[in-house]
Coordinates of C-alpha atoms in Angstrom, one line a residue:
X1 CA 26.2 4.6 -28.1
X2 CA 27.5 1.4 -29.3
X3 CA 33.1 0.9 -29.8
X4 CA 34.4 -1.6 -32.1
X5 CA 36.8 -2.9 -29.4
X6 CA 38.7 -5.0 -31.9
X7 CA 39.8 -2.0 -34.0
X8 CA 43.5 -1.2 -34.0
X9 CA 44.6 2.0 -32.2
X10 CA 44.8 4.9 -34.7
X11 CA 46.9 7.3 -32.7
X12 CA 49.3 7.3 -29.8
X13 CA 49.0 9.7 -26.9
X14 CA 49.3 10.0 -23.1
X15 CA 46.6 8.6 -20.9
X16 CA 45.6 12.1 -19.9
X17 CA 45.2 13.1 -23.6
X18 CA 43.2 9.9 -24.2
X19 CA 40.8 11.0 -21.5
X20 CA 40.2 14.4 -23.1
X21 CA 40.0 12.9 -26.6
X22 CA 37.5 10.3 -25.5
X23 CA 35.3 12.9 -23.7
X24 CA 35.3 15.1 -26.9
X25 CA 34.5 12.1 -29.1
X26 CA 31.5 11.3 -26.8
X27 CA 30.2 14.8 -27.4
X28 CA 31.0 16.1 -23.9
X29 CA 30.9 19.9 -23.7
X30 CA 31.1 20.5 -19.9
X31 CA 32.6 18.7 -17.0
X32 CA 32.4 19.6 -13.3
X33 CA 35.4 19.0 -11.2
X34 CA 38.1 19.9 -8.7
X35 CA 41.8 19.4 -9.2
X36 CA 44.2 17.5 -7.0
X37 CA 47.6 15.7 -7.1
X38 CA 46.4 12.4 -8.5
X39 CA 44.5 14.0 -11.4
X40 CA 46.8 16.8 -12.4
X41 CA 48.0 15.3 -15.7
X42 CA 44.3 15.3 -16.9
X43 CA 44.0 18.9 -15.8
X44 CA 47.1 19.8 -17.7
X45 CA 45.6 18.2 -20.8
X46 CA 42.4 20.2 -20.2
X47 CA 44.4 23.4 -20.1
X48 CA 45.7 22.7 -23.6
X49 CA 42.4 22.3 -25.4
X50 CA 39.3 24.4 -26.0
X51 CA 36.5 22.0 -26.9
X52 CA 35.5 21.1 -23.4
X53 CA 34.7 23.6 -20.7
X54 CA 35.6 22.7 -17.1
X55 CA 33.4 24.1 -14.3
X56 CA 35.4 24.5 -11.1
X57 CA 33.3 23.5 -8.1
X58 CA 33.9 24.2 -4.4
X59 CA 33.3 20.7 -3.2
X60 CA 33.2 17.4 -5.0
X61 CA 29.7 16.6 -3.8
X62 CA 28.7 19.8 -5.6
X63 CA 30.3 18.5 -8.8
X64 CA 28.2 15.3 -8.8
X65 CA 25.0 17.3 -8.2
X66 CA 25.8 19.7 -10.9
X67 CA 26.4 16.8 -13.3
X68 CA 23.0 15.4 -12.2
X69 CA 21.2 18.6 -12.9
X70 CA 22.9 18.9 -16.2
X71 CA 22.0 15.3 -17.2
X72 CA 18.4 15.4 -15.9
X73 CA 17.6 18.6 -17.7
X74 CA 19.4 17.9 -21.0
X75 CA 19.2 14.1 -21.4
X76 CA 22.9 13.9 -21.9
X77 CA 25.3 12.2 -19.4
X78 CA 26.9 14.4 -16.8
X79 CA 30.7 14.2 -16.4
X80 CA 32.7 14.6 -13.2
X81 CA 36.4 14.9 -12.7
X82 CA 37.9 14.6 -9.2
X83 CA 41.1 13.5 -7.5
X84 CA 41.9 10.5 -5.4
X85 CA 41.2 9.9 -1.7
X86 CA 39.0 12.6 -0.3
X87 CA 38.1 13.8 -3.8
X88 CA 36.6 10.5 -4.6
X89 CA 34.9 10.0 -1.2
X90 CA 33.4 13.4 -1.3
X91 CA 31.7 12.4 -4.6
X92 CA 30.1 9.3 -3.1
X93 CA 26.9 11.1 -1.9
X94 CA 26.2 12.4 -5.4
X95 CA 27.0 9.0 -7.0
X96 CA 24.5 7.3 -4.6
X97 CA 21.9 10.0 -5.4
X98 CA 22.4 9.4 -9.1
X99 CA 22.1 5.6 -8.7
X100 CA 18.8 5.9 -6.7
X101 CA 17.3 8.3 -9.3
X102 CA 18.7 6.6 -12.4
X103 CA 20.8 9.6 -13.6
X104 CA 23.6 9.0 -16.2
X105 CA 26.9 10.1 -14.9
X106 CA 30.5 9.3 -15.7
X107 CA 32.8 10.2 -12.8
X108 CA 36.6 10.1 -13.6
X109 CA 38.7 9.8 -10.4
X110 CA 42.4 10.1 -10.1
X111 CA 44.3 7.3 -8.2
X112 CA 47.8 6.9 -6.8
X113 CA 50.3 5.2 -9.1
X114 CA 49.7 1.5 -9.7
X115 CA 52.8 0.5 -7.8
X116 CA 51.6 2.3 -4.7
X117 CA 48.0 0.9 -4.7
X118 CA 47.5 -0.9 -1.4
X119 CA 50.4 0.8 0.4
X120 CA 48.3 3.4 2.2
X121 CA 49.9 6.1 0.0
X122 CA 49.0 9.8 0.4
X123 CA 45.4 10.4 -0.6
X124 CA 44.9 6.7 -1.5
X125 CA 41.6 5.0 -1.0
X126 CA 40.0 1.9 -2.5
X127 CA 37.7 4.0 -4.8
X128 CA 36.5 0.9 -6.7
X129 CA 35.6 -0.9 -3.4
X130 CA 34.0 2.2 -1.9
X131 CA 31.9 3.1 -4.9
X132 CA 30.9 -0.5 -6.0
X133 CA 27.6 -0.3 -4.0
X134 CA 26.7 3.2 -5.2
X135 CA 27.4 2.9 -8.9
X136 CA 26.0 1.0 -11.8
X137 CA 29.5 -0.1 -12.7
X138 CA 33.1 1.0 -12.0
X139 CA 36.6 0.4 -13.4
X140 CA 40.2 0.6 -12.2
X141 CA 42.4 1.1 -15.3
X142 CA 45.9 -0.3 -14.9
X143 CA 47.0 -0.3 -18.5
X144 CA 46.9 2.8 -20.7
X145 CA 46.1 0.7 -23.7
X146 CA 42.7 -0.2 -22.1
X147 CA 41.8 3.4 -21.2
X148 CA 40.0 4.5 -24.4
X149 CA 38.0 1.3 -24.5
X150 CA 37.0 1.7 -20.9
X151 CA 36.0 5.3 -21.2
X152 CA 33.8 4.7 -24.2
X153 CA 32.2 1.7 -22.5
X154 CA 31.6 3.8 -19.4
X155 CA 29.4 6.1 -21.4
X156 CA 27.5 3.2 -22.9
X157 CA 26.8 1.6 -19.5
X158 CA 25.9 5.0 -17.9
X159 CA 23.3 5.9 -20.6
X160 CA 21.9 2.6 -21.8
X161 CA 19.1 0.6 -20.1
X162 CA 18.3 2.0 -16.7
X163 CA 20.7 5.0 -16.6
X164 CA 23.1 5.4 -13.7
X165 CA 26.6 6.5 -12.5
X166 CA 29.8 4.9 -13.6
X167 CA 33.2 5.5 -12.1
X168 CA 36.5 5.2 -14.0
X169 CA 39.5 5.2 -11.6
X170 CA 42.8 6.1 -13.3
X171 CA 46.2 5.8 -11.6
X172 CA 48.5 8.7 -12.1
X173 CA 51.2 6.7 -13.9
X174 CA 48.5 5.5 -16.4
X175 CA 47.7 9.2 -17.1
X176 CA 51.4 9.9 -17.9
X177 CA 51.9 6.7 -19.9
X178 CA 51.7 6.6 -23.7
X179 CA 49.2 4.3 -25.4
X180 CA 46.9 3.8 -28.4
X181 CA 43.6 5.6 -28.8
X182 CA 40.5 3.9 -30.2
X183 CA 37.5 6.0 -31.1
X184 CA 33.9 5.2 -30.1
X185 CA 32.8 2.9 -32.9
X186 CA 29.9 0.6 -32.0
X187 CA 30.7 0.4 -28.3
X188 CA 29.1 -2.5 -26.6
X189 CA 29.6 -4.3 -23.3
X190 CA 30.4 -8.0 -23.2
X191 CA 27.5 -9.0 -21.0
X192 CA 25.3 -5.9 -20.6
X193 CA 22.7 -5.7 -23.3
X194 CA 19.5 -4.0 -22.1
X195 CA 16.3 -5.2 -23.7
X196 CA 14.4 -2.4 -25.5
X197 CA 11.5 -4.1 -27.1
X198 CA 8.9 -5.6 -24.8
X199 CA 7.6 -9.2 -25.2
X200 CA 4.7 -9.1 -27.7
X201 CA 2.6 -11.6 -25.8
X202 CA 2.9 -9.8 -22.6
X203 CA 2.0 -6.5 -24.3
X204 CA -1.2 -8.2 -25.7
X205 CA -2.0 -9.5 -22.2
X206 CA -1.6 -5.9 -20.8
X207 CA -4.0 -4.6 -23.5
X208 CA -6.6 -7.2 -22.6
X209 CA -6.4 -6.2 -18.9
X210 CA -6.8 -2.5 -19.8
X211 CA -9.7 -3.0 -22.1
X212 CA -11.6 -4.9 -19.4
X213 CA -11.0 -2.2 -16.8
X214 CA -13.7 0.0 -15.3
X215 CA -11.5 1.9 -12.9
X216 CA -8.1 2.2 -14.6
X217 CA -5.1 4.3 -13.6
X218 CA -1.7 5.1 -15.1
X219 CA 1.0 5.2 -12.5
X220 CA 4.1 6.9 -14.1
X221 CA 7.6 7.5 -12.9
X222 CA 11.0 8.9 -13.7
X223 CA 11.6 6.1 -16.3
X224 CA 9.3 7.9 -18.7
X225 CA 11.5 11.0 -18.6
X226 CA 14.7 8.9 -18.8
X227 CA 13.4 7.2 -21.9
X228 CA 13.4 10.6 -23.7
X229 CA 10.8 13.2 -25.0
X230 CA 9.2 10.6 -27.3
X231 CA 8.2 8.5 -24.3
X232 CA 6.3 11.5 -22.8
X233 CA 4.6 12.1 -26.1
X234 CA 3.5 8.4 -26.3
X235 CA 2.3 8.4 -22.7
X236 CA 0.1 11.4 -23.4
X237 CA -1.3 9.8 -26.6
X238 CA -2.0 6.5 -24.9
X239 CA -3.7 8.2 -21.9
X240 CA -6.0 10.1 -24.2
X241 CA -6.8 7.0 -26.3
X242 CA -7.8 5.1 -23.2
X243 CA -9.3 7.9 -21.1
X244 CA -7.5 6.6 -18.0
X245 CA -6.5 9.1 -15.3
X246 CA -2.8 9.6 -14.8
X247 CA -0.7 10.1 -11.6
X248 CA 3.0 10.3 -11.1
X249 CA 5.8 9.8 -8.7
X250 CA 8.0 12.7 -7.5
X251 CA 10.6 11.9 -10.2
X252 CA 8.0 11.6 -13.0
X253 CA 6.5 15.1 -12.7
X254 CA 6.2 16.7 -16.1
X255 CA 6.0 13.6 -18.2
X256 CA 2.2 14.1 -18.3
X257 CA 0.9 17.7 -18.3
X258 CA -0.4 19.0 -15.0
X259 CA -2.9 21.1 -17.0
X260 CA -4.5 18.1 -18.5
X261 CA -7.9 17.2 -17.1
X262 CA -6.8 13.5 -16.8
X263 CA -4.0 14.5 -14.4
X264 CA -4.6 13.6 -10.8
X265 CA -1.4 15.1 -9.4
X266 CA 1.5 13.4 -7.6
X267 CA 0.8 10.4 -5.5
X268 CA 2.5 9.0 -2.4
X269 CA 3.2 10.2 1.1
X270 CA 2.5 13.8 0.2
X271 CA 0.5 13.2 -2.9
X272 CA -3.0 14.4 -3.7
X273 CA -6.1 13.0 -2.1
X274 CA -7.6 12.1 -5.4
X275 CA -4.4 10.4 -6.7
X276 CA -3.9 8.2 -3.6
X277 CA -7.6 7.2 -3.4
X278 CA -7.6 6.4 -7.1
X279 CA -4.6 4.2 -6.7
X280 CA -6.2 2.4 -3.7
X281 CA -9.5 1.8 -5.5
X282 CA -8.5 1.2 -9.1
X283 CA -9.2 -2.2 -10.7
X284 CA -6.3 -2.1 -13.3
X285 CA -3.1 -0.3 -12.8
X286 CA -0.6 0.5 -15.5
X287 CA 2.8 1.2 -13.9
X288 CA 5.1 2.9 -16.5
X289 CA 8.7 3.5 -15.5
X290 CA 8.2 3.5 -11.8
X291 CA 9.5 1.1 -9.1
X292 CA 6.8 0.8 -6.4
X293 CA 9.1 2.4 -3.7
X294 CA 7.9 2.8 -0.1
X295 CA 7.0 6.5 -0.4
X296 CA 4.5 5.5 -3.1
X297 CA 3.0 2.3 -1.8
X298 CA 2.6 3.0 1.9
X299 CA 1.8 -0.2 3.7
X300 CA 2.5 -2.9 1.2
X301 CA -0.2 -5.4 2.4
X302 CA -2.8 -2.6 1.9
X303 CA -1.5 -1.2 -1.4
X304 CA -4.2 -1.1 -4.1
X305 CA -5.6 -4.4 -2.9
X306 CA -8.3 -4.9 -5.5
X307 CA -6.3 -4.1 -8.7
X308 CA -4.6 -6.1 -11.3
X309 CA -1.2 -4.6 -12.1
X310 CA 0.9 -4.1 -15.3
X311 CA 4.5 -3.0 -14.9
X312 CA 6.7 -1.7 -17.7
X313 CA 10.4 -1.2 -16.7
X314 CA 13.7 -1.5 -18.5
X315 CA 15.3 -3.0 -15.4
X316 CA 14.2 -6.6 -15.0
X317 CA 15.1 -6.6 -11.3
X318 CA 12.4 -4.1 -10.7
X319 CA 9.6 -6.4 -11.8
X320 CA 8.0 -8.1 -8.9
X321 CA 10.6 -6.7 -6.5
X322 CA 8.4 -4.8 -4.2
X323 CA 4.9 -5.5 -5.5
X324 CA 3.7 -8.6 -7.3
X325 CA 2.2 -7.8 -10.7
X326 CA 0.0 -9.8 -13.1
X327 CA 1.9 -8.6 -16.3
X328 CA 5.6 -7.6 -16.1
X329 CA 7.0 -6.1 -19.4
X330 CA 10.8 -5.6 -19.5
X331 CA 11.6 -3.0 -22.1
X332 CA 12.2 0.7 -22.8
X333 CA 9.1 2.8 -22.0
X334 CA 9.0 4.4 -25.4
X335 CA 9.3 1.1 -27.3
X336 CA 6.6 -0.6 -25.2
X337 CA 4.1 2.3 -25.3
X338 CA 4.5 2.6 -29.0
X339 CA 3.6 -1.1 -29.4
X340 CA 0.7 -0.8 -27.0
X341 CA -0.7 2.1 -28.9
X342 CA -0.5 0.2 -32.2
X343 CA -2.3 -2.8 -30.8
X344 CA -4.9 -0.6 -29.1
X345 CA -5.7 1.2 -32.3
X346 CA -5.5 -1.9 -34.5
X347 CA -8.0 -3.7 -32.3
X348 CA -10.2 -0.7 -31.8
X349 CA -10.0 -1.3 -28.1
X350 CA -11.7 0.9 -25.6
X351 CA -12.4 1.0 -21.9
X352 CA -16.1 0.6 -20.9
X353 CA -17.5 4.2 -21.3
X354 CA -20.1 3.8 -18.6
X355 CA -17.4 2.4 -16.2
X356 CA -15.1 5.3 -17.0
X357 CA -17.9 7.8 -16.4
X358 CA -18.6 6.4 -13.0
X359 CA -14.9 6.4 -12.3
X360 CA -14.6 10.0 -13.3
X361 CA -17.5 11.0 -11.0
X362 CA -15.8 9.3 -8.1
X363 CA -12.5 10.9 -8.8
X364 CA -14.2 14.3 -9.0
X365 CA -15.7 13.8 -5.6
X366 CA -12.2 13.3 -4.2
X367 CA -11.0 16.4 -6.1
X368 CA -13.8 18.4 -4.5
X369 CA -12.1 17.9 -1.1
X370 CA -9.5 20.5 -2.3
X371 CA -6.7 18.7 -0.4
X372 CA -4.1 21.4 -1.0
X373 CA -6.2 24.2 0.5
X374 CA -4.6 26.1 3.3
X375 CA -5.4 29.0 5.7
X376 CA -3.9 32.2 4.4
X377 CA -2.7 34.9 6.7
X378 CA -2.7 38.7 6.2
X379 CA 0.6 39.1 8.2
X380 CA 2.6 35.9 7.6
X381 CA 3.7 34.3 4.4
X382 CA 2.5 30.7 4.1
X383 CA 4.9 28.5 2.3
X384 CA 2.2 27.2 0.0
X385 CA 1.3 30.8 -0.9
X386 CA 5.0 31.5 -1.7
X387 CA 5.2 28.5 -4.2
X388 CA 1.8 29.4 -5.7
X389 CA 3.0 33.0 -6.4
X390 CA 6.4 31.8 -7.6
X391 CA 4.6 29.5 -10.1
X392 CA 2.3 32.1 -11.4
X393 CA 5.1 34.6 -12.0
X394 CA 7.7 32.2 -13.4
X395 CA 5.8 29.5 -15.3
X396 CA 6.8 28.8 -18.8
X397 CA 8.6 26.2 -21.0
X398 CA 12.0 27.8 -20.4
X399 CA 11.7 27.6 -16.6
X400 CA 13.6 24.9 -14.7
X401 CA 13.0 24.1 -11.1
X402 CA 15.5 22.3 -8.7
X403 CA 14.9 21.7 -5.0
X404 CA 16.7 20.8 -1.9
X405 CA 15.0 18.2 0.3
X406 CA 12.3 18.7 3.0
X407 CA 9.0 20.4 3.3
X408 CA 9.8 23.0 0.7
X409 CA 10.5 20.1 -1.8
X410 CA 7.0 18.6 -1.2
X411 CA 5.3 22.0 -1.4
X412 CA 7.1 22.6 -4.7
X413 CA 5.9 19.3 -6.1
X414 CA 2.4 20.0 -4.9
X415 CA 2.0 23.7 -6.0
X416 CA 4.4 24.1 -9.0
X417 CA 2.8 22.6 -12.1
X418 CA 4.8 21.1 -14.8
X419 CA 3.6 20.5 -18.4
X420 CA 6.9 19.4 -19.9
X421 CA 9.5 16.8 -18.9
X422 CA 13.1 17.7 -17.9
X423 CA 11.9 20.9 -16.1
X424 CA 11.9 19.4 -12.6
X425 CA 15.1 18.3 -10.9
X426 CA 15.0 16.9 -7.3
X427 CA 16.6 14.3 -5.2
X428 CA 14.0 11.5 -4.9
X429 CA 15.4 8.2 -3.8
X430 CA 18.2 9.3 -1.6
X431 CA 16.7 12.6 -0.4
X432 CA 19.9 14.5 -0.4
X433 CA 19.9 17.9 1.4
X434 CA 22.2 20.2 -0.6
X435 CA 21.3 18.8 -4.0
X436 CA 19.3 21.7 -5.4
X437 CA 21.7 24.7 -5.7
X438 CA 24.5 22.8 -7.4
X439 CA 22.0 21.0 -9.5
X440 CA 20.7 24.4 -10.6
X441 CA 24.2 25.4 -11.7
X442 CA 24.3 22.2 -13.9
X443 CA 20.9 23.0 -15.3
X444 CA 22.0 26.6 -16.1
X445 CA 25.0 25.3 -17.9
X446 CA 22.9 23.0 -20.0
X447 CA 20.3 25.8 -20.6
X448 CA 22.1 29.2 -20.6
X449 CA 19.0 31.1 -21.6
X450 CA 16.6 29.4 -19.2
X451 CA 15.2 30.7 -15.9
X452 CA 16.6 28.3 -13.3
X453 CA 15.3 28.4 -9.8
X454 CA 16.3 26.4 -6.7
X455 CA 13.5 26.1 -4.2
X456 CA 15.3 25.6 -0.9
X457 CA 15.0 25.5 2.8
X458 CA 17.2 27.4 5.2
X459 CA 18.7 24.2 6.5
X460 CA 19.3 22.4 3.2
X461 CA 20.7 25.4 1.4
X462 CA 23.7 25.5 3.9
X463 CA 24.8 22.0 2.9
X464 CA 26.4 23.1 -0.4
X465 CA 26.1 26.9 -0.1
X466 CA 29.7 27.4 -1.1
X467 CA 28.7 26.6 -4.7
X468 CA 27.3 30.2 -4.9
X469 CA 30.9 31.0 -5.6
X470 CA 30.8 28.8 -8.7
X471 CA 27.7 30.5 -9.9
X472 CA 29.4 33.9 -9.6
X473 CA 32.6 32.8 -11.2
X474 CA 30.8 31.5 -14.3
X475 CA 28.2 34.3 -14.4
X476 CA 25.3 31.8 -14.1
X477 CA 22.1 33.7 -13.2
X478 CA 20.6 31.0 -11.0
X479 CA 17.9 32.0 -8.6
X480 CA 17.8 30.6 -5.0
X481 CA 14.4 30.9 -3.4
X482 CA 14.5 29.9 0.3
X483 CA 11.5 29.1 2.3
X484 CA 12.9 30.1 5.7
X485 CA 10.8 28.6 8.6
X486 CA 13.9 28.4 11.0
X487 CA 13.4 24.7 11.3
X488 CA 14.4 21.5 9.6
X489 CA 10.8 21.5 8.6
X490 CA 10.1 17.9 7.7
X491 CA 12.0 16.7 10.7
X492 CA 10.0 19.0 12.9
X493 CA 6.7 17.9 11.4
X494 CA 7.5 14.2 12.1
X495 CA 8.5 15.1 15.6
X496 CA 5.2 16.9 16.1
X497 CA 3.1 14.1 14.7
X498 CA 5.1 11.0 15.8
X499 CA 7.2 12.1 18.8
X500 CA 4.9 14.2 21.0
X501 CA 6.1 17.6 19.7
X502 CA 9.5 17.0 21.2
X503 CA 11.6 19.0 18.8
X504 CA 15.0 17.4 19.3
X505 CA 17.6 19.4 17.5
X506 CA 15.4 20.4 14.6
X507 CA 15.4 24.1 15.2
X508 CA 17.9 26.0 12.9
X509 CA 19.7 28.0 15.5
X510 CA 22.3 30.6 14.7
X511 CA 21.1 31.2 11.2
X512 CA 23.3 33.6 9.1
X513 CA 21.9 36.8 7.7
X514 CA 21.3 35.2 4.2
X515 CA 21.2 38.6 2.5
X516 CA 24.6 39.6 3.8
X517 CA 26.0 36.1 3.1
X518 CA 24.8 36.3 -0.5
X519 CA 26.3 39.7 -0.9
X520 CA 29.6 38.5 0.5
X521 CA 29.7 36.0 -2.4
X522 CA 28.8 38.7 -4.9
X523 CA 25.2 37.5 -5.2
X524 CA 22.2 39.8 -5.0
X525 CA 20.4 39.2 -1.7
X526 CA 16.7 39.9 -1.1
X527 CA 14.5 39.3 2.0
X528 CA 10.7 39.0 2.0
X529 CA 8.8 38.8 5.3
X530 CA 5.2 40.1 4.5
X531 CA 2.6 38.6 2.0
X532 CA 2.1 42.0 0.4
X533 CA 5.8 42.1 -0.7
X534 CA 5.9 38.6 -2.1
X535 CA 5.1 39.4 -5.8
X536 CA 7.4 42.4 -5.9
X537 CA 10.3 40.3 -4.5
X538 CA 9.8 37.5 -7.0
X539 CA 9.7 40.0 -9.9
X540 CA 12.9 41.6 -8.6
X541 CA 14.5 38.2 -8.5
X542 CA 13.5 37.4 -12.1
X543 CA 14.5 40.8 -13.4
X544 CA 18.0 40.8 -12.0
X545 CA 20.4 39.6 -14.7
X546 CA 22.8 37.7 -12.3
X547 CA 22.4 35.2 -9.5
X548 CA 19.9 36.0 -6.8
X549 CA 19.3 34.7 -3.3
X550 CA 15.8 35.3 -1.8
X551 CA 15.3 34.7 1.9
X552 CA 11.5 34.3 2.1
X553 CA 10.5 34.1 5.8
X554 CA 7.4 31.9 6.1
X555 CA 5.2 30.5 8.8
X556 CA 7.4 28.5 11.2
X557 CA 4.9 25.8 12.2
X558 CA 3.1 25.1 8.9
X559 CA 2.9 21.4 8.1
X560 CA 2.9 19.7 4.7
X561 CA -0.4 18.0 3.9
X562 CA -1.8 15.7 2.7
X563 CA 0.3 13.1 4.4
X564 CA 0.1 9.3 4.6
X565 CA 1.5 8.5 8.1
X566 CA 4.1 5.7 8.4
X567 CA 2.5 2.3 8.2
X568 CA -0.7 3.5 6.8
X569 CA -2.5 2.8 3.5
X570 CA -3.4 5.3 0.7
X571 CA -6.9 5.7 1.9
X572 CA -5.8 6.7 5.4
X573 CA -4.4 10.2 4.5
X574 CA -4.3 13.1 6.8
X575 CA -5.6 16.3 5.2
X576 CA -4.5 18.9 7.7
X577 CA -6.4 21.7 9.4
X578 CA -8.7 22.3 6.4
X579 CA -9.4 18.6 5.8
X580 CA -11.3 15.9 7.6
X581 CA -8.7 15.5 10.3
X582 CA -6.9 18.3 12.0
X583 CA -3.3 18.0 13.2
X584 CA -4.4 17.5 16.8
X585 CA -6.8 14.7 15.8
X586 CA -4.1 13.1 13.7
X587 CA -1.5 13.0 16.5
X588 CA -3.4 10.4 18.4
X589 CA -5.7 7.6 17.4
X590 CA -7.5 5.6 20.0
X591 CA -5.1 7.2 22.5
X592 CA -1.9 5.9 20.8
X593 CA 0.7 7.7 18.8
X594 CA 0.7 7.1 15.1
X595 CA 3.7 5.0 14.2

């Protein structure tokens, strides 16, 4: 949105009332928060209105993750309201998570009165100083007459350009004070003006690179989804025009349909064999809304060594940050793709058909390895099998998946197939255990009729398990599907492969009875321990009208493959027991541990 900041105030009201009015004028319908002394005037103003629903969380970290899930699934900014001191510091993990994954949040924090700032007052902390490294921008408002302007500007900053979290810290005396209110008319920032249209000459140069390709690939990321549904439509159109295969980062799943024959699957550390080999061997790479992070590139000096690279990103600091590219285009993904399609059509460009055919044959030979194959068991549920059956029984446009972080997250990304954007919510950059269940609550608030499932691990789910109480209070029928292997699975896998099977503190000892714990919260609890009972348990989970917690007991020692070991290149993947290298062969190479 763009506030005419020079307009005269039209109404006078308290700072607390200004907050509520600004949120309403920004179209906010839900906020996630927890009250405390320094923010009580705003809570009092909330009590006296009906346009905005407040969702009471059980921990401020849960509030930020709920807001993230809400934002990621709806395309609208998530809003958080917490008190000063520990309220603000508890929100830091979620703010950092949102910054890493480019999620638009506006977090309003209470602060001690202005005359007490710097005095070590009760529940005081330097919120601006603490959150500066983990937000896109933050504000400390000391004058009530600046409050409306700052709030409208906060939404502009959070949602424009590369999205991210913004903190507005409001002292308690400013909440009580009376000042003028300005509505959100043409809000702009003095210095922040993201570039939407890409440079025409660079777009033409990118087209020339693509039309000369024989082994092209589209490498797509979360920026496609952040750009909105139109960007995903344009990505699909351009991919079909060119015939190029498409892969994606963890955050970009759903931007291109998993059911499309041009889809290679996710790439990176636990990506598909065909996607990683295609990235390594391609001759022209079109990176769309991704940032070449370490989980994607593997060893940088061996990353796609023979390719010429094009990078489209709205954040100019991302261009040439990790990987040098031949053509860097700063702009919004949707705008740039639209221009590329127009030029491609107008010039009747095409990629060499014979080259594409050879490229497709080579990719199909990699596909034939069936890198996601696993050994089924008649007595023990394999985690891969659990996700496969969950997908088959729950797939559809109204299903939304969140995850915690660990092996279960990677299995979900590998085996659950997404054909639409905004259906997949996970913590990518920060890798935050505890993200998934509160995120599911936020998603359910945004999509009350949707089927929302948090795929979790028995370790991650306990990080924010208290938010089950929030789901019960607001009658949100989220489903929690836990793959319980009694280990911090990804930690244990790395300890097996890299640390001589010394499982130092990765065993989840003293686990609760999750069914009884769920029932104590008022949630339906189910346990599944045998493959023959898997489908019936999933169906019972879906059919129950309220929140459900499924404790799915799976193979304790199953590893997540494929896997690129640390310090290795894309073409040095481990394929697991059914691939070219078994786990035992992978543990040592020339007598040395993989590092």
